[in-house]
PDB file of C-alpha atoms in Angstrom:
ATOM      1  CA  UNK F   1      57.033  -0.260 -45.605  1.00  0.00           C
ATOM      2  CA  UNK F   2      60.712   0.726 -43.773  1.00  0.00           C
ATOM      3  CA  UNK F   3      62.895   1.905 -46.521  1.00  0.00           C
ATOM      4  CA  UNK F   4      66.252   0.149 -47.809  1.00  0.00           C
ATOM      5  CA  UNK F   5      68.720   1.813 -45.079  1.00  0.00           C
ATOM      6  CA  UNK F   6      66.152   1.132 -41.969  1.00  0.00           C
ATOM      7  CA  UNK F   7      66.101  -3.023 -43.005  1.00  0.00           C
ATOM      8  CA  UNK F   8      70.010  -3.092 -43.664  1.00  0.00           C
ATOM      9  CA  UNK F   9      69.802  -1.212 -39.777  1.00  0.00           C
ATOM     10  CA  UNK F  10      67.683  -3.876 -38.612  1.00  0.00           C
ATOM     11  CA  UNK F  11      69.991  -6.137 -40.537  1.00  0.00           C
ATOM     12  CA  UNK F  12      72.960  -5.408 -39.229  1.00  0.00           C
ATOM     13  CA  UNK F  13      71.552  -5.301 -35.829  1.00  0.00           C
ATOM     14  CA  UNK F  14      70.594  -8.566 -35.896  1.00  0.00           C
ATOM     15  CA  UNK F  15      72.530 -10.105 -36.931  1.00  0.00           C
ATOM     16  CA  UNK F  16      75.386  -8.943 -34.253  1.00  0.00           C
ATOM     17  CA  UNK F  17      72.592  -9.895 -31.657  1.00  0.00           C
ATOM     18  CA  UNK F  18      72.156 -13.350 -33.060  1.00  0.00           C
ATOM     19  CA  UNK F  19      76.321 -14.288 -32.692  1.00  0.00           C
ATOM     20  CA  UNK F  20      77.356 -12.861 -30.254  1.00  0.00           C
ATOM     21  CA  UNK F  21      78.577 -10.306 -31.615  1.00  0.00           C
ATOM     22  CA  UNK F  22      78.964  -6.144 -31.823  1.00  0.00           C
ATOM     23  CA  UNK F  23      77.890  -4.368 -35.197  1.00  0.00           C
ATOM     24  CA  UNK F  24      81.749  -2.745 -34.774  1.00  0.00           C
ATOM     25  CA  UNK F  25      82.910  -6.049 -34.409  1.00  0.00           C
ATOM     26  CA  UNK F  26      80.813  -7.581 -36.760  1.00  0.00           C
ATOM     27  CA  UNK F  27      81.233  -5.419 -39.605  1.00  0.00           C
ATOM     28  CA  UNK F  28      84.515  -3.138 -39.114  1.00  0.00           C
ATOM     29  CA  UNK F  29      86.297  -6.157 -39.311  1.00  0.00           C
ATOM     30  CA  UNK F  30      83.527  -7.630 -42.219  1.00  0.00           C
ATOM     31  CA  UNK F  31      84.764 -10.433 -40.443  1.00  0.00           C
ATOM     32  CA  UNK F  32      84.223 -13.971 -42.420  1.00  0.00           C
ATOM     33  CA  UNK F  33      82.097 -16.612 -41.581  1.00  0.00           C
ATOM     34  CA  UNK F  34      84.532 -19.178 -40.534  1.00  0.00           C
ATOM     35  CA  UNK F  35      86.082 -16.109 -38.240  1.00  0.00           C
ATOM     36  CA  UNK F  36      83.520 -15.116 -36.920  1.00  0.00           C
ATOM     37  CA  UNK F  37      81.944 -18.466 -35.024  1.00  0.00           C
ATOM     38  CA  UNK F  38      86.146 -18.545 -33.968  1.00  0.00           C
ATOM     39  CA  UNK F  39      85.301 -14.502 -32.716  1.00  0.00           C
ATOM     40  CA  UNK F  40      82.028 -15.646 -30.816  1.00  0.00           C
ATOM     41  CA  UNK F  41      81.578 -17.215 -27.747  1.00  0.00           C
ATOM     42  CA  UNK F  42      78.128 -18.140 -28.709  1.00  0.00           C
ATOM     43  CA  UNK F  43      78.829 -20.765 -31.583  1.00  0.00           C
ATOM     44  CA  UNK F  44      80.967 -23.619 -32.565  1.00  0.00           C
ATOM     45  CA  UNK F  45      79.447 -25.159 -35.846  1.00  0.00           C
ATOM     46  CA  UNK F  46      78.389 -24.350 -38.870  1.00  0.00           C
ATOM     47  CA  UNK F  47      74.698 -24.941 -37.325  1.00  0.00           C
ATOM     48  CA  UNK F  48      74.762 -22.230 -35.048  1.00  0.00           C
ATOM     49  CA  UNK F  49      75.589 -19.873 -37.680  1.00  0.00           C
ATOM     50  CA  UNK F  50      73.196 -21.205 -39.708  1.00  0.00           C
ATOM     51  CA  UNK F  51      70.607 -20.660 -36.636  1.00  0.00           C
ATOM     52  CA  UNK F  52      72.069 -17.097 -36.103  1.00  0.00           C
ATOM     53  CA  UNK F  53      71.090 -15.667 -39.879  1.00  0.00           C
ATOM     54  CA  UNK F  54      67.895 -17.834 -39.641  1.00  0.00           C
ATOM     55  CA  UNK F  55      66.665 -16.003 -36.458  1.00  0.00           C
ATOM     56  CA  UNK F  56      67.892 -13.344 -38.034  1.00  0.00           C
ATOM     57  CA  UNK F  57      65.343 -13.905 -41.198  1.00  0.00           C
ATOM     58  CA  UNK F  58      62.411 -14.717 -38.431  1.00  0.00           C
ATOM     59  CA  UNK F  59      62.382 -11.364 -36.693  1.00  0.00           C
ATOM     60  CA  UNK F  60      62.000  -9.543 -40.834  1.00  0.00           C
ATOM     61  CA  UNK F  61      59.085 -11.645 -41.635  1.00  0.00           C
ATOM     62  CA  UNK F  62      57.318 -11.290 -37.510  1.00  0.00           C
ATOM     63  CA  UNK F  63      58.609  -7.164 -37.928  1.00  0.00           C
ATOM     64  CA  UNK F  64      58.232  -6.782 -41.779  1.00  0.00           C
ATOM     65  CA  UNK F  65      56.907  -9.309 -43.834  1.00  0.00           C
ATOM     66  CA  UNK F  66      58.877 -10.569 -45.442  1.00  0.00           C
ATOM     67  CA  UNK F  67      61.336 -14.217 -46.700  1.00  0.00           C
ATOM     68  CA  UNK F  68      64.721 -14.235 -46.562  1.00  0.00           C
ATOM     69  CA  UNK F  69      65.529 -17.395 -47.585  1.00  0.00           C
ATOM     70  CA  UNK F  70      69.316 -18.039 -46.720  1.00  0.00           C
ATOM     71  CA  UNK F  71      71.970 -18.311 -48.977  1.00  0.00           C
ATOM     72  CA  UNK F  72      74.699 -21.633 -49.632  1.00  0.00           C
ATOM     73  CA  UNK F  73      77.662 -19.328 -49.298  1.00  0.00           C
ATOM     74  CA  UNK F  74      81.719 -20.870 -47.944  1.00  0.00           C
ATOM     75  CA  UNK F  75      83.037 -20.290 -44.652  1.00  0.00           C
ATOM     76  CA  UNK F  76      85.356 -18.158 -46.309  1.00  0.00           C
ATOM     77  CA  UNK F  77      82.615 -15.520 -47.070  1.00  0.00           C
ATOM     78  CA  UNK F  78      82.485 -11.909 -45.411  1.00  0.00           C
ATOM     79  CA  UNK F  79      79.494 -10.962 -43.467  1.00  0.00           C
ATOM     80  CA  UNK F  80      78.828  -8.197 -45.596  1.00  0.00           C
ATOM     81  CA  UNK F  81      78.231 -11.001 -48.820  1.00  0.00           C
ATOM     82  CA  UNK F  82      75.251 -12.310 -46.013  1.00  0.00           C
ATOM     83  CA  UNK F  83      74.327  -8.833 -45.798  1.00  0.00           C
ATOM     84  CA  UNK F  84      73.778  -7.971 -49.541  1.00  0.00           C
ATOM     85  CA  UNK F  85      72.356 -11.576 -50.352  1.00  0.00           C
ATOM     86  CA  UNK F  86      70.046 -10.611 -47.517  1.00  0.00           C
ATOM     87  CA  UNK F  87      69.101  -6.560 -48.593  1.00  0.00           C
ATOM     88  CA  UNK F  88      69.034  -8.707 -52.395  1.00  0.00           C
ATOM     89  CA  UNK F  89      65.881 -10.708 -50.956  1.00  0.00           C
ATOM     90  CA  UNK F  90      64.317  -7.975 -49.152  1.00  0.00           C
ATOM     91  CA  UNK F  91      64.221  -5.268 -51.385  1.00  0.00           C
ATOM     92  CA  UNK F  92      62.421  -7.839 -54.294  1.00  0.00           C
ATOM     93  CA  UNK F  93      58.379  -7.533 -54.377  1.00  0.00           C
ATOM     94  CA  UNK F  94      58.563 -11.575 -55.062  1.00  0.00           C
ATOM     95  CA  UNK F  95      59.709 -12.333 -51.750  1.00  0.00           C
ATOM     96  CA  UNK F  96      57.343 -10.536 -49.892  1.00  0.00           C
ATOM     97  CA  UNK F  97      55.333 -12.128 -47.859  1.00  0.00           C
ATOM     98  CA  UNK F  98      51.517 -13.242 -47.709  1.00  0.00           C
TER      99      UNK F  98
ATOM    100  CA  UNK M   1      83.324 -35.852 -59.989  1.00  0.00           C
ATOM    101  CA  UNK M   2      81.912 -34.492 -56.635  1.00  0.00           C
ATOM    102  CA  UNK M   3      82.139 -35.790 -53.570  1.00  0.00           C
ATOM    103  CA  UNK M   4      81.312 -35.068 -49.966  1.00  0.00           C
ATOM    104  CA  UNK M   5      80.524 -36.019 -46.799  1.00  0.00           C
ATOM    105  CA  UNK M   6      78.917 -34.670 -43.015  1.00  0.00           C
ATOM    106  CA  UNK M   7      78.722 -36.090 -39.746  1.00  0.00           C
ATOM    107  CA  UNK M   8      76.453 -34.183 -37.667  1.00  0.00           C
ATOM    108  CA  UNK M   9      75.160 -34.892 -33.609  1.00  0.00           C
ATOM    109  CA  UNK M  10      71.472 -35.268 -33.766  1.00  0.00           C
ATOM    110  CA  UNK M  11      71.728 -33.260 -30.547  1.00  0.00           C
ATOM    111  CA  UNK M  12      73.332 -30.026 -31.919  1.00  0.00           C
ATOM    112  CA  UNK M  13      69.933 -29.383 -33.179  1.00  0.00           C
ATOM    113  CA  UNK M  14      67.797 -29.684 -30.334  1.00  0.00           C
ATOM    114  CA  UNK M  15      68.027 -26.022 -29.410  1.00  0.00           C
ATOM    115  CA  UNK M  16      67.894 -25.219 -33.679  1.00  0.00           C
ATOM    116  CA  UNK M  17      64.174 -23.637 -33.642  1.00  0.00           C
ATOM    117  CA  UNK M  18      64.781 -20.619 -36.143  1.00  0.00           C
ATOM    118  CA  UNK M  19      65.983 -23.332 -38.573  1.00  0.00           C
ATOM    119  CA  UNK M  20      61.901 -24.807 -38.369  1.00  0.00           C
ATOM    120  CA  UNK M  21      60.379 -22.205 -40.420  1.00  0.00           C
ATOM    121  CA  UNK M  22      59.795 -23.095 -43.604  1.00  0.00           C
ATOM    122  CA  UNK M  23      60.953 -21.397 -47.091  1.00  0.00           C
ATOM    123  CA  UNK M  24      64.962 -20.133 -44.624  1.00  0.00           C
ATOM    124  CA  UNK M  25      66.879 -23.677 -45.094  1.00  0.00           C
ATOM    125  CA  UNK M  26      63.960 -25.564 -45.294  1.00  0.00           C
ATOM    126  CA  UNK M  27      61.327 -26.091 -47.570  1.00  0.00           C
ATOM    127  CA  UNK M  28      57.472 -26.459 -46.314  1.00  0.00           C
ATOM    128  CA  UNK M  29      57.208 -30.327 -47.579  1.00  0.00           C
ATOM    129  CA  UNK M  30      60.799 -30.708 -45.855  1.00  0.00           C
ATOM    130  CA  UNK M  31      59.549 -30.015 -42.905  1.00  0.00           C
ATOM    131  CA  UNK M  32      56.411 -31.407 -43.242  1.00  0.00           C
ATOM    132  CA  UNK M  33      58.493 -34.857 -43.814  1.00  0.00           C
ATOM    133  CA  UNK M  34      60.623 -34.250 -39.955  1.00  0.00           C
ATOM    134  CA  UNK M  35      57.128 -33.400 -38.038  1.00  0.00           C
ATOM    135  CA  UNK M  36      56.180 -36.804 -40.057  1.00  0.00           C
ATOM    136  CA  UNK M  37      59.387 -38.660 -38.900  1.00  0.00           C
ATOM    137  CA  UNK M  38      59.028 -41.566 -35.822  1.00  0.00           C
ATOM    138  CA  UNK M  39      61.927 -39.268 -34.576  1.00  0.00           C
ATOM    139  CA  UNK M  40      61.790 -35.257 -36.355  1.00  0.00           C
ATOM    140  CA  UNK M  41      65.039 -34.624 -34.218  1.00  0.00           C
ATOM    141  CA  UNK M  42      67.309 -37.245 -35.955  1.00  0.00           C
ATOM    142  CA  UNK M  43      65.329 -36.198 -39.340  1.00  0.00           C
ATOM    143  CA  UNK M  44      66.219 -33.063 -38.830  1.00  0.00           C
ATOM    144  CA  UNK M  45      69.198 -33.742 -38.482  1.00  0.00           C
ATOM    145  CA  UNK M  46      69.954 -35.692 -41.619  1.00  0.00           C
ATOM    146  CA  UNK M  47      68.070 -33.004 -43.139  1.00  0.00           C
ATOM    147  CA  UNK M  48      70.540 -30.535 -42.470  1.00  0.00           C
ATOM    148  CA  UNK M  49      73.482 -33.125 -42.739  1.00  0.00           C
ATOM    149  CA  UNK M  50      72.366 -33.625 -45.943  1.00  0.00           C
ATOM    150  CA  UNK M  51      72.844 -30.480 -47.184  1.00  0.00           C
ATOM    151  CA  UNK M  52      75.902 -29.917 -45.790  1.00  0.00           C
ATOM    152  CA  UNK M  53      77.714 -32.860 -47.361  1.00  0.00           C
ATOM    153  CA  UNK M  54      75.998 -31.495 -50.707  1.00  0.00           C
ATOM    154  CA  UNK M  55      77.131 -28.470 -50.015  1.00  0.00           C
ATOM    155  CA  UNK M  56      80.926 -29.932 -50.036  1.00  0.00           C
ATOM    156  CA  UNK M  57      80.250 -32.099 -52.586  1.00  0.00           C
ATOM    157  CA  UNK M  58      79.211 -29.429 -55.212  1.00  0.00           C
ATOM    158  CA  UNK M  59      81.517 -27.360 -57.231  1.00  0.00           C
ATOM    159  CA  UNK M  60      81.416 -23.570 -56.793  1.00  0.00           C
ATOM    160  CA  UNK M  61      78.302 -22.488 -57.385  1.00  0.00           C
ATOM    161  CA  UNK M  62      77.407 -18.759 -57.166  1.00  0.00           C
ATOM    162  CA  UNK M  63      74.388 -17.045 -55.653  1.00  0.00           C
ATOM    163  CA  UNK M  64      71.927 -20.404 -54.995  1.00  0.00           C
ATOM    164  CA  UNK M  65      69.553 -20.804 -51.260  1.00  0.00           C
ATOM    165  CA  UNK M  66      69.475 -24.163 -48.836  1.00  0.00           C
ATOM    166  CA  UNK M  67      65.795 -24.346 -49.800  1.00  0.00           C
ATOM    167  CA  UNK M  68      67.121 -24.841 -53.774  1.00  0.00           C
ATOM    168  CA  UNK M  69      68.255 -28.056 -52.310  1.00  0.00           C
ATOM    169  CA  UNK M  70      65.116 -29.734 -51.724  1.00  0.00           C
ATOM    170  CA  UNK M  71      65.694 -33.441 -49.599  1.00  0.00           C
ATOM    171  CA  UNK M  72      62.289 -35.745 -50.735  1.00  0.00           C
ATOM    172  CA  UNK M  73      61.975 -39.535 -50.467  1.00  0.00           C
ATOM    173  CA  UNK M  74      60.572 -41.915 -52.707  1.00  0.00           C
ATOM    174  CA  UNK M  75      58.527 -44.899 -51.877  1.00  0.00           C
ATOM    175  CA  UNK M  76      60.832 -47.148 -50.630  1.00  0.00           C
ATOM    176  CA  UNK M  77      62.153 -43.908 -48.140  1.00  0.00           C
ATOM    177  CA  UNK M  78      65.409 -43.279 -50.221  1.00  0.00           C
ATOM    178  CA  UNK M  79      66.062 -39.607 -49.614  1.00  0.00           C
ATOM    179  CA  UNK M  80      67.228 -37.962 -53.727  1.00  0.00           C
ATOM    180  CA  UNK M  81      67.617 -34.243 -54.320  1.00  0.00           C
ATOM    181  CA  UNK M  82      64.706 -32.048 -55.371  1.00  0.00           C
ATOM    182  CA  UNK M  83      66.651 -28.880 -57.836  1.00  0.00           C
ATOM    183  CA  UNK M  84      64.845 -24.942 -57.612  1.00  0.00           C
ATOM    184  CA  UNK M  85      65.766 -22.648 -58.806  1.00  0.00           C
ATOM    185  CA  UNK M  86      69.225 -20.875 -59.908  1.00  0.00           C
ATOM    186  CA  UNK M  87      71.219 -24.518 -58.350  1.00  0.00           C
ATOM    187  CA  UNK M  88      68.971 -26.235 -60.940  1.00  0.00           C
ATOM    188  CA  UNK M  89      69.370 -24.001 -63.805  1.00  0.00           C
ATOM    189  CA  UNK M  90      73.366 -25.318 -63.500  1.00  0.00           C
ATOM    190  CA  UNK M  91      73.426 -28.642 -62.844  1.00  0.00           C
ATOM    191  CA  UNK M  92      70.679 -29.018 -65.815  1.00  0.00           C
ATOM    192  CA  UNK M  93      73.567 -26.128 -67.748  1.00  0.00           C
ATOM    193  CA  UNK M  94      76.350 -28.557 -66.277  1.00  0.00           C
ATOM    194  CA  UNK M  95      75.055 -31.877 -67.115  1.00  0.00           C
ATOM    195  CA  UNK M  96      75.644 -33.118 -63.673  1.00  0.00           C
ATOM    196  CA  UNK M  97      73.621 -35.554 -61.896  1.00  0.00           C
ATOM    197  CA  UNK M  98      73.172 -35.801 -57.466  1.00  0.00           C
ATOM    198  CA  UNK M  99      72.867 -38.760 -54.990  1.00  0.00           C
ATOM    199  CA  UNK M 100      72.519 -39.237 -51.460  1.00  0.00           C
ATOM    200  CA  UNK M 101      73.544 -41.971 -48.732  1.00  0.00           C
ATOM    201  CA  UNK M 102      71.959 -41.576 -45.161  1.00  0.00           C
ATOM    202  CA  UNK M 103      73.093 -42.792 -41.960  1.00  0.00           C
ATOM    203  CA  UNK M 104      72.406 -42.488 -38.080  1.00  0.00           C
ATOM    204  CA  UNK M 105      73.518 -44.609 -35.673  1.00  0.00           C
ATOM    205  CA  UNK M 106      75.113 -43.457 -31.582  1.00  0.00           C
ATOM    206  CA  UNK M 107      73.389 -40.077 -31.851  1.00  0.00           C
ATOM    207  CA  UNK M 108      74.539 -38.686 -35.072  1.00  0.00           C
ATOM    208  CA  UNK M 109      73.816 -38.653 -38.526  1.00  0.00           C
ATOM    209  CA  UNK M 110      76.116 -39.514 -41.598  1.00  0.00           C
ATOM    210  CA  UNK M 111      75.704 -38.377 -44.609  1.00  0.00           C
ATOM    211  CA  UNK M 112      77.475 -39.066 -48.101  1.00  0.00           C
ATOM    212  CA  UNK M 113      76.559 -37.577 -51.603  1.00  0.00           C
ATOM    213  CA  UNK M 114      78.466 -37.664 -54.712  1.00  0.00           C
ATOM    214  CA  UNK M 115      78.425 -35.359 -57.761  1.00  0.00           C
ATOM    215  CA  UNK M 116      79.284 -36.524 -61.175  1.00  0.00           C
ATOM    216  CA  UNK M 117      77.670 -36.334 -64.659  1.00  0.00           C
ATOM    217  CA  UNK M 118      74.459 -37.284 -65.992  1.00  0.00           C
ATOM    218  CA  UNK M 119      74.571 -40.047 -68.836  1.00  0.00           C
ATOM    219  CA  UNK M 120      74.199 -39.297 -72.508  1.00  0.00           C
ATOM    220  CA  UNK M 121      70.474 -39.005 -73.554  1.00  0.00           C
TER     221      UNK M 121
END
């Protein structure tokens, strides 16, 4: 089982890949979800945003057997908060996939 | 009282494969219901739209997940939400009830959600 640092690194990388921005673009400025949609050429609406997070969640299940539910967050939420929720989910032993 | 409305283009859900994995955005039961529908993509879009409208209608509630609000249908196929987890606890504590109405036409789904105080027992 990977440690928390490896999982965080994986989630950061997958967020960036799935939204079509670099990790530094995403996290250095700690973009809000609204800013992220505006900045990304790949995304135009909340369907695209949820799909990007869902793909990250599905990657965690496929690669590590970990279940992550998507949080309901407003568009003024910074991406660091989404990362924190994902980390809370993957480090919660009850969320481990059967 | 809270009011939320959402208008969703059905075609926007076409490429959303990641959202079709269970217990991520939708529960397994919701996804099974969409698949059984006459038009599964339209049904999926309705489920997405219903949750967006609910989010707009609710007061700020911290720490809930999209799977906490499960869209179900009664014997007459009328939609309603079944709540779980943090969101269910919040609504019960605050004495709130939720009504949802869905409609689709011309490639779009429209949803209205109203949150009101539950009548005192």
